Each structure stands twice: as C-alpha cells, then as structure tokens.
Amino acid sequence: SLFRLKDLDVPKLGDSDVHVKMLAAPINPADINMIQGTYPLLSPLPAVGGNEGVGEVLEVGRRVATLKPGDWVIPADAGLGTWRTRGVFPEEMLLKVPSDIPVLCAATLSVNPCTAFRVLADFESLAPGDSVIQNAANSGVGQAVIQIARASGIKTINVVRDRPGLPKLVERLMALGADHVITEEMLRKPEMKDIFKSTPRPRLALNCVGGKSTTEMLRHLQPKGTMVTYGGMAKQPVMVPVSAFIFRDVRLRGFWMTQWRKDHAQDQGSVARMMDALCQLIRRGQLTAPACTEVPLQDYRAALEASMKPFVSSKQILLL
C-alpha cells in the first residue's frame, strides 16, 4: 500500500501564504495515476495526494491581497495535495470561489468541469443546434459536458459501456440533459441513422477511452470535424482509418487541463471568465456535482478501493 494517514504540524504562515481548512476533496482517476507514477506530474515524495477539492481560508499572511478569512478556495493548478485537513499554501496556488454554491460542486470544480468547458469552447465554434459525441459519458467530465452543452443549446450523443444496471445510468444521464445515450456496441449498428434524423452529425468528438470504441465513434464525425482526446481509460492507442484523414479530413487534437493553465498563467482574465461562467451555471442549477459518495477521511482506504472498481458511477469524496 502506498498510503498512510499521518499527523503533521501545520507549517508557519509566511507573508504570502494562506492557511486553509480543507472541507472536501474527490478521488479522480488522475490522482491515482499520479500516485502510480504513470502521469507526467511527479510530486517529490513523501507527498500529499489529491488535485481537486475546496477549503475555507482560516488566516492569511500580511502580503495576501486577494483572499481573506472565511473565503472558499480551490486549487489554481494540479499538484496541490488536497487530501488533508489543513494546509498552508502560497496565495497564487489558490482560486477564490463563491461560498454560496454547494460544497460538493466547489470540491469537484477545478478539474472536470473546467476540462469540459474548455474542450467544448476551444476546438470547434459550436452554435445552438450543433451536436457533440463523447465516450465515457458518465465520467466527471462527461456529466459536465452534458450539462454545459445543454445550457448552450448544443446536443449531446453520449456513449457508455454496456453494464449491469444500464437503464438506470441512461435515465440518470437523460435527467442531466443528454439527448441520446448509447452503448459502444450501438455505434456499429444501423440504428445510429435514426439518431441523425433528429440530431445533426457531430462536429466535435470527445475521447477519453481509446481503442476500438474510439475508432467507431470517429466514424460518425462530420467531414473536417475534430476529435479531442483528453484521457485514455482503455490504455489503448487511438486508431484512425486512413480514409478518415483523406476523404473526411478529420482533425485529431489533444487536451490537458494542466497545460492549459500553464499556457494561461499570465492571462487571469480567461481563467476568471471560465470560473464565473461555471459558477453561474451552478447557481442556476444547470451544472450539478457528479454523483458522489461522501466518505470520512479515516475511511480513505475503502474510498480508494471503491474508486478503482470497474463501472464506477459514483465519485468518492473525502470529507475533511
């Protein structure tokens, strides 16, 4: 086992530091990858796990300008180490969020909804009535894509793996605003034509799986459409038929939220606009937290195990 629960002293508060009491932090697949060392971000060990979460400011150093005690904060970037009850962090590593949004929404805001927001905005200029196809539609990003698209009048075709309890999952995604929910097997079936009677062929495909189902999904993309890969849950390469390049001129792109934040470190306006847009959606009830199971920190082992089971449909959230 790579994990221990340890008691540490809270470090001294520097002039530009912020003392934070963590409230809640989820367990995401990338958190596990980071710990396994299969992720391009490596924290010097011993390290605190967790890249996402929300905390409340307890006190601030005398040079801190943007935060005050009582404010809610989330990580400005990956690698903060959110699986802890308290932390002292430099001011620039934190983003203020409104404290009138639900705590689980705030705790799951900095990675998945931001990724969903960017992949919908940055690759194709989508207009109301356009459509998007995505796999792993029940993931944290997938659920956010459905809701953000819905709020912008964009239709979603959502691909999930066949599983026990499929009708329940379909119902849950439809309730979030999905237009179509289909299994990977259905991608190959003639019934796909029925979908395109009411919904235009997608100009954007979002992939976090890889392997065969991604190749199948790509077949439904419009000519000159874009497929953005932001994850690889199947741990298999993306395979593209030559004909898709030559005759349909599809574009294959990649996205990594951490890289986007690096590229926009000097452009706080674009970060603020994204956060404001997401918080607006949350306040209006158009963007909710993914299905969550709340777990007290001392039961972290059970939470980690649960998060690695196949067909997980609930995100484990550590309550701190």
PDB file of C-alpha atoms in Angstrom:
ATOM      1  CA  SER A   1       0.000   0.000   0.000  1.00  0.00           C
ATOM      2  CA  LEU A   2       1.279   3.441  -0.992  1.00  0.00           C
ATOM      3  CA  PHE A   3      -0.860   5.337   1.513  1.00  0.00           C
ATOM      4  CA  ARG A   4      -0.604   6.359   5.147  1.00  0.00           C
ATOM      5  CA  LEU A   5      -2.754   8.736   7.142  1.00  0.00           C
ATOM      6  CA  LYS A   6      -0.279  10.932   9.038  1.00  0.00           C
ATOM      7  CA  ASP A   7      -0.475  13.749  11.564  1.00  0.00           C
ATOM      8  CA  LEU A   8       1.822  16.619  10.612  1.00  0.00           C
ATOM      9  CA  ASP A   9       2.381  20.056  12.120  1.00  0.00           C
ATOM     10  CA  VAL A  10       0.874  22.915  10.133  1.00  0.00           C
ATOM     11  CA  PRO A  11       3.813  24.938   8.746  1.00  0.00           C
ATOM     12  CA  LYS A  12       4.391  28.556   9.798  1.00  0.00           C
ATOM     13  CA  LEU A  13       2.372  31.136   7.854  1.00  0.00           C
ATOM     14  CA  GLY A  14       4.622  33.194   5.525  1.00  0.00           C
ATOM     15  CA  ASP A  15       3.763  36.727   4.358  1.00  0.00           C
ATOM     16  CA  SER A  16       2.265  35.493   1.063  1.00  0.00           C
ATOM     17  CA  ASP A  17       0.757  32.312   2.489  1.00  0.00           C
ATOM     18  CA  VAL A  18      -2.798  31.255   3.183  1.00  0.00           C
ATOM     19  CA  HIS A  19      -3.814  28.825   5.940  1.00  0.00           C
ATOM     20  CA  VAL A  20      -6.657  26.668   4.628  1.00  0.00           C
ATOM     21  CA  LYS A  21      -9.002  24.252   6.371  1.00  0.00           C
ATOM     22  CA  MET A  22      -9.918  21.706   3.703  1.00  0.00           C
ATOM     23  CA  LEU A  23     -13.629  20.852   3.518  1.00  0.00           C
ATOM     24  CA  ALA A  24     -13.925  18.142   0.858  1.00  0.00           C
ATOM     25  CA  ALA A  25     -11.793  16.548  -1.873  1.00  0.00           C
ATOM     26  CA  PRO A  26     -12.667  13.941  -4.523  1.00  0.00           C
ATOM     27  CA  ILE A  27     -10.677  10.937  -5.738  1.00  0.00           C
ATOM     28  CA  ASN A  28     -10.172  11.264  -9.518  1.00  0.00           C
ATOM     29  CA  PRO A  29      -8.510   8.735 -11.892  1.00  0.00           C
ATOM     30  CA  ALA A  30      -5.587  11.144 -12.492  1.00  0.00           C
ATOM     31  CA  ASP A  31      -4.947  11.269  -8.710  1.00  0.00           C
ATOM     32  CA  ILE A  32      -4.420   7.503  -8.764  1.00  0.00           C
ATOM     33  CA  ASN A  33      -2.257   7.716 -11.924  1.00  0.00           C
ATOM     34  CA  MET A  34      -0.082  10.333 -10.243  1.00  0.00           C
ATOM     35  CA  ILE A  35       0.460   8.088  -7.255  1.00  0.00           C
ATOM     36  CA  GLN A  36       1.259   5.109  -9.513  1.00  0.00           C
ATOM     37  CA  GLY A  37       3.791   7.311 -11.318  1.00  0.00           C
ATOM     38  CA  THR A  38       2.086   6.923 -14.714  1.00  0.00           C
ATOM     39  CA  TYR A  39       1.350  10.645 -15.039  1.00  0.00           C
ATOM     40  CA  PRO A  40       3.646  13.425 -16.298  1.00  0.00           C
ATOM     41  CA  LEU A  41       3.347  15.280 -12.985  1.00  0.00           C
ATOM     42  CA  LEU A  42       5.508  13.753 -10.273  1.00  0.00           C
ATOM     43  CA  SER A  43       5.435  15.203  -6.782  1.00  0.00           C
ATOM     44  CA  PRO A  44       8.609  14.815  -4.707  1.00  0.00           C
ATOM     45  CA  LEU A  45       7.897  12.154  -2.073  1.00  0.00           C
ATOM     46  CA  PRO A  46       6.577  11.972   0.584  1.00  0.00           C
ATOM     47  CA  ALA A  47       3.647  13.795  -0.992  1.00  0.00           C
ATOM     48  CA  VAL A  48       0.020  14.503  -0.186  1.00  0.00           C
ATOM     49  CA  GLY A  49      -2.416  13.065  -2.745  1.00  0.00           C
ATOM     50  CA  GLY A  50      -5.369  14.797  -4.384  1.00  0.00           C
ATOM     51  CA  ASN A  51      -5.543  17.506  -7.057  1.00  0.00           C
ATOM     52  CA  GLU A  52      -9.064  18.812  -6.569  1.00  0.00           C
ATOM     53  CA  GLY A  53     -11.104  19.997  -3.588  1.00  0.00           C
ATOM     54  CA  VAL A  54     -12.394  23.001  -1.685  1.00  0.00           C
ATOM     55  CA  GLY A  55     -11.242  24.621   1.536  1.00  0.00           C
ATOM     56  CA  GLU A  56     -12.020  27.592   3.752  1.00  0.00           C
ATOM     57  CA  VAL A  57      -9.438  30.280   4.473  1.00  0.00           C
ATOM     58  CA  LEU A  58      -8.570  30.466   8.199  1.00  0.00           C
ATOM     59  CA  GLU A  59      -5.872  33.156   8.113  1.00  0.00           C
ATOM     60  CA  VAL A  60      -3.695  34.968   5.586  1.00  0.00           C
ATOM     61  CA  GLY A  61      -0.162  36.386   5.578  1.00  0.00           C
ATOM     62  CA  ARG A  62       0.206  40.174   5.632  1.00  0.00           C
ATOM     63  CA  ARG A  63       1.000  40.444   1.903  1.00  0.00           C
ATOM     64  CA  VAL A  64      -2.026  38.436   0.769  1.00  0.00           C
ATOM     65  CA  ALA A  65      -4.337  40.715  -1.237  1.00  0.00           C
ATOM     66  CA  THR A  66      -6.987  38.563  -2.917  1.00  0.00           C
ATOM     67  CA  LEU A  67      -8.140  36.340  -0.033  1.00  0.00           C
ATOM     68  CA  LYS A  68      -9.457  36.832   3.494  1.00  0.00           C
ATOM     69  CA  PRO A  69     -10.571  34.514   6.330  1.00  0.00           C
ATOM     70  CA  GLY A  70     -13.903  32.833   5.536  1.00  0.00           C
ATOM     71  CA  ASP A  71     -13.320  32.767   1.750  1.00  0.00           C
ATOM     72  CA  TRP A  72     -13.670  29.459  -0.072  1.00  0.00           C
ATOM     73  CA  VAL A  73     -10.746  28.397  -2.247  1.00  0.00           C
ATOM     74  CA  ILE A  74      -9.955  25.668  -4.771  1.00  0.00           C
ATOM     75  CA  PRO A  75      -6.575  24.697  -6.308  1.00  0.00           C
ATOM     76  CA  ALA A  76      -5.363  27.020  -9.091  1.00  0.00           C
ATOM     77  CA  ASP A  77      -3.477  24.045 -10.558  1.00  0.00           C
ATOM     78  CA  ALA A  78      -2.800  20.319 -10.157  1.00  0.00           C
ATOM     79  CA  GLY A  79      -0.410  19.001  -7.516  1.00  0.00           C
ATOM     80  CA  LEU A  80      -1.726  20.937  -4.511  1.00  0.00           C
ATOM     81  CA  GLY A  81      -2.310  17.799  -2.410  1.00  0.00           C
ATOM     82  CA  THR A  82      -5.911  18.216  -1.297  1.00  0.00           C
ATOM     83  CA  TRP A  83      -6.285  15.029   0.758  1.00  0.00           C
ATOM     84  CA  ARG A  84      -5.511  16.756   4.070  1.00  0.00           C
ATOM     85  CA  THR A  85      -7.443  18.536   6.787  1.00  0.00           C
ATOM     86  CA  ARG A  86      -5.299  21.703   6.807  1.00  0.00           C
ATOM     87  CA  GLY A  87      -2.626  23.236   4.635  1.00  0.00           C
ATOM     88  CA  VAL A  88      -0.553  26.367   4.211  1.00  0.00           C
ATOM     89  CA  PHE A  89      -0.269  27.367   0.555  1.00  0.00           C
ATOM     90  CA  PRO A  90       1.135  30.347  -1.369  1.00  0.00           C
ATOM     91  CA  GLU A  91      -1.667  32.707  -2.425  1.00  0.00           C
ATOM     92  CA  GLU A  92      -1.066  32.119  -6.161  1.00  0.00           C
ATOM     93  CA  MET A  93      -1.814  28.399  -5.788  1.00  0.00           C
ATOM     94  CA  LEU A  94      -5.429  29.137  -4.798  1.00  0.00           C
ATOM     95  CA  LEU A  95      -8.502  30.470  -6.604  1.00  0.00           C
ATOM     96  CA  LYS A  96     -11.355  32.083  -4.717  1.00  0.00           C
ATOM     97  CA  VAL A  97     -14.803  30.602  -5.368  1.00  0.00           C
ATOM     98  CA  PRO A  98     -18.173  31.849  -4.112  1.00  0.00           C
ATOM     99  CA  SER A  99     -19.219  30.220  -0.841  1.00  0.00           C
ATOM    100  CA  ASP A 100     -22.903  30.228  -1.835  1.00  0.00           C
ATOM    101  CA  ILE A 101     -22.510  27.213  -4.146  1.00  0.00           C
ATOM    102  CA  PRO A 102     -22.924  23.655  -2.788  1.00  0.00           C
ATOM    103  CA  VAL A 103     -19.742  22.306  -1.184  1.00  0.00           C
ATOM    104  CA  LEU A 104     -19.681  19.213  -3.439  1.00  0.00           C
ATOM    105  CA  CYS A 105     -19.913  21.435  -6.541  1.00  0.00           C
ATOM    106  CA  ALA A 106     -16.983  23.527  -5.317  1.00  0.00           C
ATOM    107  CA  ALA A 107     -14.980  20.400  -4.385  1.00  0.00           C
ATOM    108  CA  THR A 108     -15.359  18.966  -7.904  1.00  0.00           C
ATOM    109  CA  LEU A 109     -14.933  22.221  -9.847  1.00  0.00           C
ATOM    110  CA  SER A 110     -11.254  22.730 -10.666  1.00  0.00           C
ATOM    111  CA  VAL A 111     -10.576  19.678 -12.869  1.00  0.00           C
ATOM    112  CA  ASN A 112     -13.574  18.076 -14.580  1.00  0.00           C
ATOM    113  CA  PRO A 113     -15.991  20.984 -15.254  1.00  0.00           C
ATOM    114  CA  CYS A 114     -13.039  23.151 -16.365  1.00  0.00           C
ATOM    115  CA  THR A 115     -11.915  20.413 -18.770  1.00  0.00           C
ATOM    116  CA  ALA A 116     -15.478  20.068 -20.092  1.00  0.00           C
ATOM    117  CA  PHE A 117     -15.791  23.839 -20.515  1.00  0.00           C
ATOM    118  CA  ARG A 118     -12.520  24.119 -22.446  1.00  0.00           C
ATOM    119  CA  VAL A 119     -12.993  21.149 -24.787  1.00  0.00           C
ATOM    120  CA  LEU A 120     -16.442  22.495 -25.735  1.00  0.00           C
ATOM    121  CA  ALA A 121     -15.127  26.032 -26.298  1.00  0.00           C
ATOM    122  CA  ASP A 122     -11.605  25.781 -27.696  1.00  0.00           C
ATOM    123  CA  PHE A 123     -11.666  23.433 -30.695  1.00  0.00           C
ATOM    124  CA  GLU A 124     -14.825  23.987 -32.769  1.00  0.00           C
ATOM    125  CA  SER A 125     -17.079  27.024 -32.684  1.00  0.00           C
ATOM    126  CA  LEU A 126     -20.346  25.302 -31.861  1.00  0.00           C
ATOM    127  CA  ALA A 127     -23.683  27.030 -32.343  1.00  0.00           C
ATOM    128  CA  PRO A 128     -27.042  26.124 -30.753  1.00  0.00           C
ATOM    129  CA  GLY A 129     -28.416  23.056 -32.550  1.00  0.00           C
ATOM    130  CA  ASP A 130     -24.933  21.642 -33.284  1.00  0.00           C
ATOM    131  CA  SER A 131     -24.005  18.317 -31.706  1.00  0.00           C
ATOM    132  CA  VAL A 132     -21.127  16.679 -29.856  1.00  0.00           C
ATOM    133  CA  ILE A 133     -20.406  12.960 -29.425  1.00  0.00           C
ATOM    134  CA  GLN A 134     -18.454  11.719 -26.396  1.00  0.00           C
ATOM    135  CA  ASN A 135     -17.430   8.423 -24.813  1.00  0.00           C
ATOM    136  CA  ALA A 136     -17.183   7.668 -21.065  1.00  0.00           C
ATOM    137  CA  ALA A 137     -20.198   9.959 -20.862  1.00  0.00           C
ATOM    138  CA  ASN A 138     -20.811   9.023 -17.215  1.00  0.00           C
ATOM    139  CA  SER A 139     -17.351  10.240 -16.119  1.00  0.00           C
ATOM    140  CA  GLY A 140     -16.965  13.501 -14.208  1.00  0.00           C
ATOM    141  CA  VAL A 141     -16.021  15.344 -17.419  1.00  0.00           C
ATOM    142  CA  GLY A 142     -18.784  13.543 -19.345  1.00  0.00           C
ATOM    143  CA  GLN A 143     -21.505  14.622 -16.916  1.00  0.00           C
ATOM    144  CA  ALA A 144     -20.237  18.220 -17.033  1.00  0.00           C
ATOM    145  CA  VAL A 145     -20.122  18.170 -20.874  1.00  0.00           C
ATOM    146  CA  ILE A 146     -23.781  17.080 -20.986  1.00  0.00           C
ATOM    147  CA  GLN A 147     -24.872  19.927 -18.707  1.00  0.00           C
ATOM    148  CA  ILE A 148     -22.711  22.722 -20.161  1.00  0.00           C
ATOM    149  CA  ALA A 149     -23.739  21.719 -23.699  1.00  0.00           C
ATOM    150  CA  ARG A 150     -27.391  21.622 -22.683  1.00  0.00           C
ATOM    151  CA  ALA A 151     -27.156  25.149 -21.241  1.00  0.00           C
ATOM    152  CA  SER A 152     -25.694  26.361 -24.572  1.00  0.00           C
ATOM    153  CA  GLY A 153     -28.301  24.608 -26.735  1.00  0.00           C
ATOM    154  CA  ILE A 154     -25.792  22.035 -28.032  1.00  0.00           C
ATOM    155  CA  LYS A 155     -26.983  18.444 -28.426  1.00  0.00           C
ATOM    156  CA  THR A 156     -25.019  15.527 -26.972  1.00  0.00           C
ATOM    157  CA  ILE A 157     -24.680  11.932 -28.175  1.00  0.00           C
ATOM    158  CA  ASN A 158     -23.322  10.024 -25.201  1.00  0.00           C
ATOM    159  CA  VAL A 159     -21.523   6.696 -25.411  1.00  0.00           C
ATOM    160  CA  VAL A 160     -21.225   4.432 -22.339  1.00  0.00           C
ATOM    161  CA  ARG A 161     -20.099   0.846 -21.861  1.00  0.00           C
ATOM    162  CA  ASP A 162     -22.819  -1.766 -21.588  1.00  0.00           C
ATOM    163  CA  ARG A 163     -23.120  -2.817 -17.932  1.00  0.00           C
ATOM    164  CA  PRO A 164     -25.435  -4.258 -15.325  1.00  0.00           C
ATOM    165  CA  GLY A 165     -27.943  -1.533 -14.467  1.00  0.00           C
ATOM    166  CA  LEU A 166     -27.648   0.213 -17.834  1.00  0.00           C
ATOM    167  CA  PRO A 167     -31.252   1.565 -17.882  1.00  0.00           C
ATOM    168  CA  LYS A 168     -30.634   3.371 -14.576  1.00  0.00           C
ATOM    169  CA  LEU A 169     -27.498   5.015 -15.944  1.00  0.00           C
ATOM    170  CA  VAL A 170     -29.280   6.040 -19.157  1.00  0.00           C
ATOM    171  CA  GLU A 171     -32.067   7.571 -17.056  1.00  0.00           C
ATOM    172  CA  ARG A 172     -29.545   9.494 -14.925  1.00  0.00           C
ATOM    173  CA  LEU A 173     -27.732  10.945 -17.953  1.00  0.00           C
ATOM    174  CA  MET A 174     -31.018  11.852 -19.670  1.00  0.00           C
ATOM    175  CA  ALA A 175     -32.054  13.651 -16.472  1.00  0.00           C
ATOM    176  CA  LEU A 176     -28.840  15.720 -16.704  1.00  0.00           C
ATOM    177  CA  GLY A 177     -29.865  16.768 -20.222  1.00  0.00           C
ATOM    178  CA  ALA A 178     -28.354  14.129 -22.531  1.00  0.00           C
ATOM    179  CA  ASP A 179     -30.110  13.983 -25.926  1.00  0.00           C
ATOM    180  CA  HIS A 180     -29.022  10.414 -26.732  1.00  0.00           C
ATOM    181  CA  VAL A 181     -27.323   7.736 -24.625  1.00  0.00           C
ATOM    182  CA  ILE A 182     -25.990   4.701 -26.485  1.00  0.00           C
ATOM    183  CA  THR A 183     -23.643   1.794 -25.771  1.00  0.00           C
ATOM    184  CA  GLU A 184     -20.326   1.204 -27.546  1.00  0.00           C
ATOM    185  CA  GLU A 185     -21.954  -1.732 -29.394  1.00  0.00           C
ATOM    186  CA  MET A 186     -24.647   0.546 -30.819  1.00  0.00           C
ATOM    187  CA  LEU A 187     -22.032   2.725 -32.545  1.00  0.00           C
ATOM    188  CA  ARG A 188     -21.753  -0.004 -35.184  1.00  0.00           C
ATOM    189  CA  LYS A 189     -25.480  -0.578 -35.652  1.00  0.00           C
ATOM    190  CA  PRO A 190     -27.729   0.779 -38.406  1.00  0.00           C
ATOM    191  CA  GLU A 191     -29.945   2.369 -35.695  1.00  0.00           C
ATOM    192  CA  MET A 192     -27.357   5.162 -35.494  1.00  0.00           C
ATOM    193  CA  LYS A 193     -29.076   6.537 -38.621  1.00  0.00           C
ATOM    194  CA  ASP A 194     -32.200   7.187 -36.534  1.00  0.00           C
ATOM    195  CA  ILE A 195     -30.248   9.461 -34.217  1.00  0.00           C
ATOM    196  CA  PHE A 196     -29.092  11.569 -37.159  1.00  0.00           C
ATOM    197  CA  LYS A 197     -32.689  12.137 -38.273  1.00  0.00           C
ATOM    198  CA  SER A 198     -33.232  14.437 -35.283  1.00  0.00           C
ATOM    199  CA  THR A 199     -29.648  15.429 -34.451  1.00  0.00           C
ATOM    200  CA  PRO A 200     -27.017  16.683 -36.895  1.00  0.00           C
ATOM    201  CA  ARG A 201     -23.782  14.712 -37.230  1.00  0.00           C
ATOM    202  CA  PRO A 202     -21.322  15.941 -34.617  1.00  0.00           C
ATOM    203  CA  ARG A 203     -18.563  18.421 -35.498  1.00  0.00           C
ATOM    204  CA  LEU A 204     -16.778  17.575 -32.251  1.00  0.00           C
ATOM    205  CA  ALA A 205     -15.943  14.213 -30.663  1.00  0.00           C
ATOM    206  CA  LEU A 206     -14.537  13.965 -27.128  1.00  0.00           C
ATOM    207  CA  ASN A 207     -12.471  10.898 -26.332  1.00  0.00           C
ATOM    208  CA  CYS A 208     -11.089   9.674 -23.021  1.00  0.00           C
ATOM    209  CA  VAL A 209     -11.122   5.947 -23.807  1.00  0.00           C
ATOM    210  CA  GLY A 210      -9.060   4.847 -26.838  1.00  0.00           C
ATOM    211  CA  GLY A 211      -9.089   1.514 -28.680  1.00  0.00           C
ATOM    212  CA  LYS A 212     -11.903   0.175 -30.833  1.00  0.00           C
ATOM    213  CA  SER A 213     -14.801   2.208 -29.488  1.00  0.00           C
ATOM    214  CA  THR A 214     -12.947   5.447 -30.210  1.00  0.00           C
ATOM    215  CA  THR A 215     -12.393   4.374 -33.831  1.00  0.00           C
ATOM    216  CA  GLU A 216     -16.121   3.580 -34.078  1.00  0.00           C
ATOM    217  CA  MET A 217     -17.068   6.943 -32.596  1.00  0.00           C
ATOM    218  CA  LEU A 218     -14.841   8.737 -35.101  1.00  0.00           C
ATOM    219  CA  ARG A 219     -16.862   7.246 -37.983  1.00  0.00           C
ATOM    220  CA  HIS A 220     -19.811   9.442 -37.050  1.00  0.00           C
ATOM    221  CA  LEU A 221     -17.878  12.711 -37.065  1.00  0.00           C
ATOM    222  CA  GLN A 222     -18.732  15.275 -39.767  1.00  0.00           C
ATOM    223  CA  PRO A 223     -16.132  15.890 -42.501  1.00  0.00           C
ATOM    224  CA  LYS A 224     -13.482  18.332 -41.181  1.00  0.00           C
ATOM    225  CA  GLY A 225     -14.722  17.627 -37.646  1.00  0.00           C
ATOM    226  CA  THR A 226     -12.366  17.451 -34.668  1.00  0.00           C
ATOM    227  CA  MET A 227     -11.788  14.680 -32.158  1.00  0.00           C
ATOM    228  CA  VAL A 228     -10.191  15.843 -28.916  1.00  0.00           C
ATOM    229  CA  THR A 229      -8.527  13.217 -26.711  1.00  0.00           C
ATOM    230  CA  TYR A 230      -8.244  14.181 -23.036  1.00  0.00           C
ATOM    231  CA  GLY A 231      -7.804  10.729 -21.436  1.00  0.00           C
ATOM    232  CA  GLY A 232      -7.118   7.087 -22.169  1.00  0.00           C
ATOM    233  CA  MET A 233      -9.109   4.890 -19.801  1.00  0.00           C
ATOM    234  CA  ALA A 234      -8.761   1.794 -22.034  1.00  0.00           C
ATOM    235  CA  LYS A 235      -4.961   2.239 -22.093  1.00  0.00           C
ATOM    236  CA  GLN A 236      -5.072   1.519 -25.843  1.00  0.00           C
ATOM    237  CA  PRO A 237      -3.934   3.771 -28.695  1.00  0.00           C
ATOM    238  CA  VAL A 238      -6.302   5.781 -30.857  1.00  0.00           C
ATOM    239  CA  MET A 239      -6.522   4.099 -34.265  1.00  0.00           C
ATOM    240  CA  VAL A 240      -7.726   6.053 -37.256  1.00  0.00           C
ATOM    241  CA  PRO A 241      -8.500   4.624 -40.697  1.00  0.00           C
ATOM    242  CA  VAL A 242      -6.517   6.357 -43.463  1.00  0.00           C
ATOM    243  CA  SER A 243      -9.803   7.043 -45.263  1.00  0.00           C
ATOM    244  CA  ALA A 244     -10.972   9.245 -42.375  1.00  0.00           C
ATOM    245  CA  PHE A 245      -7.972  11.503 -42.953  1.00  0.00           C
ATOM    246  CA  ILE A 246      -8.071  11.548 -46.744  1.00  0.00           C
ATOM    247  CA  PHE A 247     -11.776  11.604 -47.554  1.00  0.00           C
ATOM    248  CA  ARG A 248     -13.150  13.300 -44.430  1.00  0.00           C
ATOM    249  CA  ASP A 249     -10.139  15.378 -43.349  1.00  0.00           C
ATOM    250  CA  VAL A 250     -10.856  14.807 -39.659  1.00  0.00           C
ATOM    251  CA  ARG A 251      -8.655  16.606 -37.137  1.00  0.00           C
ATOM    252  CA  LEU A 252      -7.174  14.873 -34.102  1.00  0.00           C
ATOM    253  CA  ARG A 253      -6.216  17.073 -31.191  1.00  0.00           C
ATOM    254  CA  GLY A 254      -5.330  16.632 -27.526  1.00  0.00           C
ATOM    255  CA  PHE A 255      -6.172  18.493 -24.350  1.00  0.00           C
ATOM    256  CA  TRP A 256      -4.641  18.563 -20.863  1.00  0.00           C
ATOM    257  CA  MET A 257      -6.074  20.991 -18.306  1.00  0.00           C
ATOM    258  CA  THR A 258      -2.707  21.343 -16.552  1.00  0.00           C
ATOM    259  CA  GLN A 259      -1.108  22.515 -19.811  1.00  0.00           C
ATOM    260  CA  TRP A 260      -3.935  24.964 -20.475  1.00  0.00           C
ATOM    261  CA  ARG A 261      -3.375  26.507 -17.046  1.00  0.00           C
ATOM    262  CA  LYS A 262       0.384  26.815 -17.753  1.00  0.00           C
ATOM    263  CA  ASP A 263      -0.325  28.489 -21.095  1.00  0.00           C
ATOM    264  CA  HIS A 264      -2.769  30.931 -19.472  1.00  0.00           C
ATOM    265  CA  ALA A 265      -0.777  31.709 -16.311  1.00  0.00           C
ATOM    266  CA  GLN A 266      -0.380  35.350 -17.482  1.00  0.00           C
ATOM    267  CA  ASP A 267      -3.992  35.546 -18.662  1.00  0.00           C
ATOM    268  CA  GLN A 268      -6.009  35.558 -15.434  1.00  0.00           C
ATOM    269  CA  GLY A 269      -8.927  37.082 -17.341  1.00  0.00           C
ATOM    270  CA  SER A 270      -9.591  33.857 -19.235  1.00  0.00           C
ATOM    271  CA  VAL A 271      -9.403  31.844 -16.014  1.00  0.00           C
ATOM    272  CA  ALA A 272     -11.811  34.241 -14.274  1.00  0.00           C
ATOM    273  CA  ARG A 273     -14.257  34.180 -17.211  1.00  0.00           C
ATOM    274  CA  MET A 274     -14.313  30.372 -17.140  1.00  0.00           C
ATOM    275  CA  MET A 275     -14.820  30.198 -13.369  1.00  0.00           C
ATOM    276  CA  ASP A 276     -17.567  32.855 -13.486  1.00  0.00           C
ATOM    277  CA  ALA A 277     -19.377  31.017 -16.282  1.00  0.00           C
ATOM    278  CA  LEU A 278     -19.217  27.712 -14.381  1.00  0.00           C
ATOM    279  CA  CYS A 279     -20.348  29.260 -11.075  1.00  0.00           C
ATOM    280  CA  GLN A 280     -23.252  30.969 -12.891  1.00  0.00           C
ATOM    281  CA  LEU A 281     -24.362  27.587 -14.259  1.00  0.00           C
ATOM    282  CA  ILE A 282     -24.082  26.037 -10.780  1.00  0.00           C
ATOM    283  CA  ARG A 283     -26.146  28.845  -9.222  1.00  0.00           C
ATOM    284  CA  ARG A 284     -28.844  28.422 -11.861  1.00  0.00           C
ATOM    285  CA  GLY A 285     -28.980  24.685 -11.184  1.00  0.00           C
ATOM    286  CA  GLN A 286     -27.713  23.939 -14.721  1.00  0.00           C
ATOM    287  CA  LEU A 287     -24.485  22.314 -13.525  1.00  0.00           C
ATOM    288  CA  THR A 288     -24.542  19.896 -10.601  1.00  0.00           C
ATOM    289  CA  ALA A 289     -21.789  17.880  -8.907  1.00  0.00           C
ATOM    290  CA  PRO A 290     -21.328  14.364 -10.319  1.00  0.00           C
ATOM    291  CA  ALA A 291     -22.991  11.530  -8.401  1.00  0.00           C
ATOM    292  CA  CYS A 292     -20.944  11.415  -5.191  1.00  0.00           C
ATOM    293  CA  THR A 293     -20.372   9.128  -2.226  1.00  0.00           C
ATOM    294  CA  GLU A 294     -19.174  11.080   0.810  1.00  0.00           C
ATOM    295  CA  VAL A 295     -16.535   9.307   2.894  1.00  0.00           C
ATOM    296  CA  PRO A 296     -14.910  10.464   6.161  1.00  0.00           C
ATOM    297  CA  LEU A 297     -11.124  10.846   5.797  1.00  0.00           C
ATOM    298  CA  GLN A 298     -10.338   7.964   8.173  1.00  0.00           C
ATOM    299  CA  ASP A 299     -12.112   5.563   5.747  1.00  0.00           C
ATOM    300  CA  TYR A 300      -9.832   6.660   2.899  1.00  0.00           C
ATOM    301  CA  ARG A 301      -8.718   3.079   2.102  1.00  0.00           C
ATOM    302  CA  ALA A 302     -12.279   1.970   1.355  1.00  0.00           C
ATOM    303  CA  ALA A 303     -12.784   5.128  -0.748  1.00  0.00           C
ATOM    304  CA  LEU A 304      -9.632   4.463  -2.811  1.00  0.00           C
ATOM    305  CA  GLU A 305     -10.667   0.858  -3.394  1.00  0.00           C
ATOM    306  CA  ALA A 306     -14.177   1.898  -4.416  1.00  0.00           C
ATOM    307  CA  SER A 307     -12.793   4.496  -6.833  1.00  0.00           C
ATOM    308  CA  MET A 308     -10.782   1.822  -8.683  1.00  0.00           C
ATOM    309  CA  LYS A 309     -13.617  -0.675  -9.161  1.00  0.00           C
ATOM    310  CA  PRO A 310     -14.930  -1.236 -12.693  1.00  0.00           C
ATOM    311  CA  PHE A 311     -18.113   0.602 -13.789  1.00  0.00           C
ATOM    312  CA  VAL A 312     -17.891   3.195 -11.028  1.00  0.00           C
ATOM    313  CA  SER A 313     -20.853   5.508 -11.295  1.00  0.00           C
ATOM    314  CA  SER A 314     -20.264   7.486  -8.114  1.00  0.00           C
ATOM    315  CA  LYS A 315     -17.281   9.689  -7.298  1.00  0.00           C
ATOM    316  CA  GLN A 316     -15.709   9.162  -3.872  1.00  0.00           C
ATOM    317  CA  ILE A 317     -15.444  12.449  -1.961  1.00  0.00           C
ATOM    318  CA  LEU A 318     -13.299  12.638   1.160  1.00  0.00           C
ATOM    319  CA  LEU A 319     -14.890  14.801   3.854  1.00  0.00           C
ATOM    320  CA  LEU A 320     -12.137  16.625   5.685  1.00  0.00           C
TER     321      LEU A 320
END
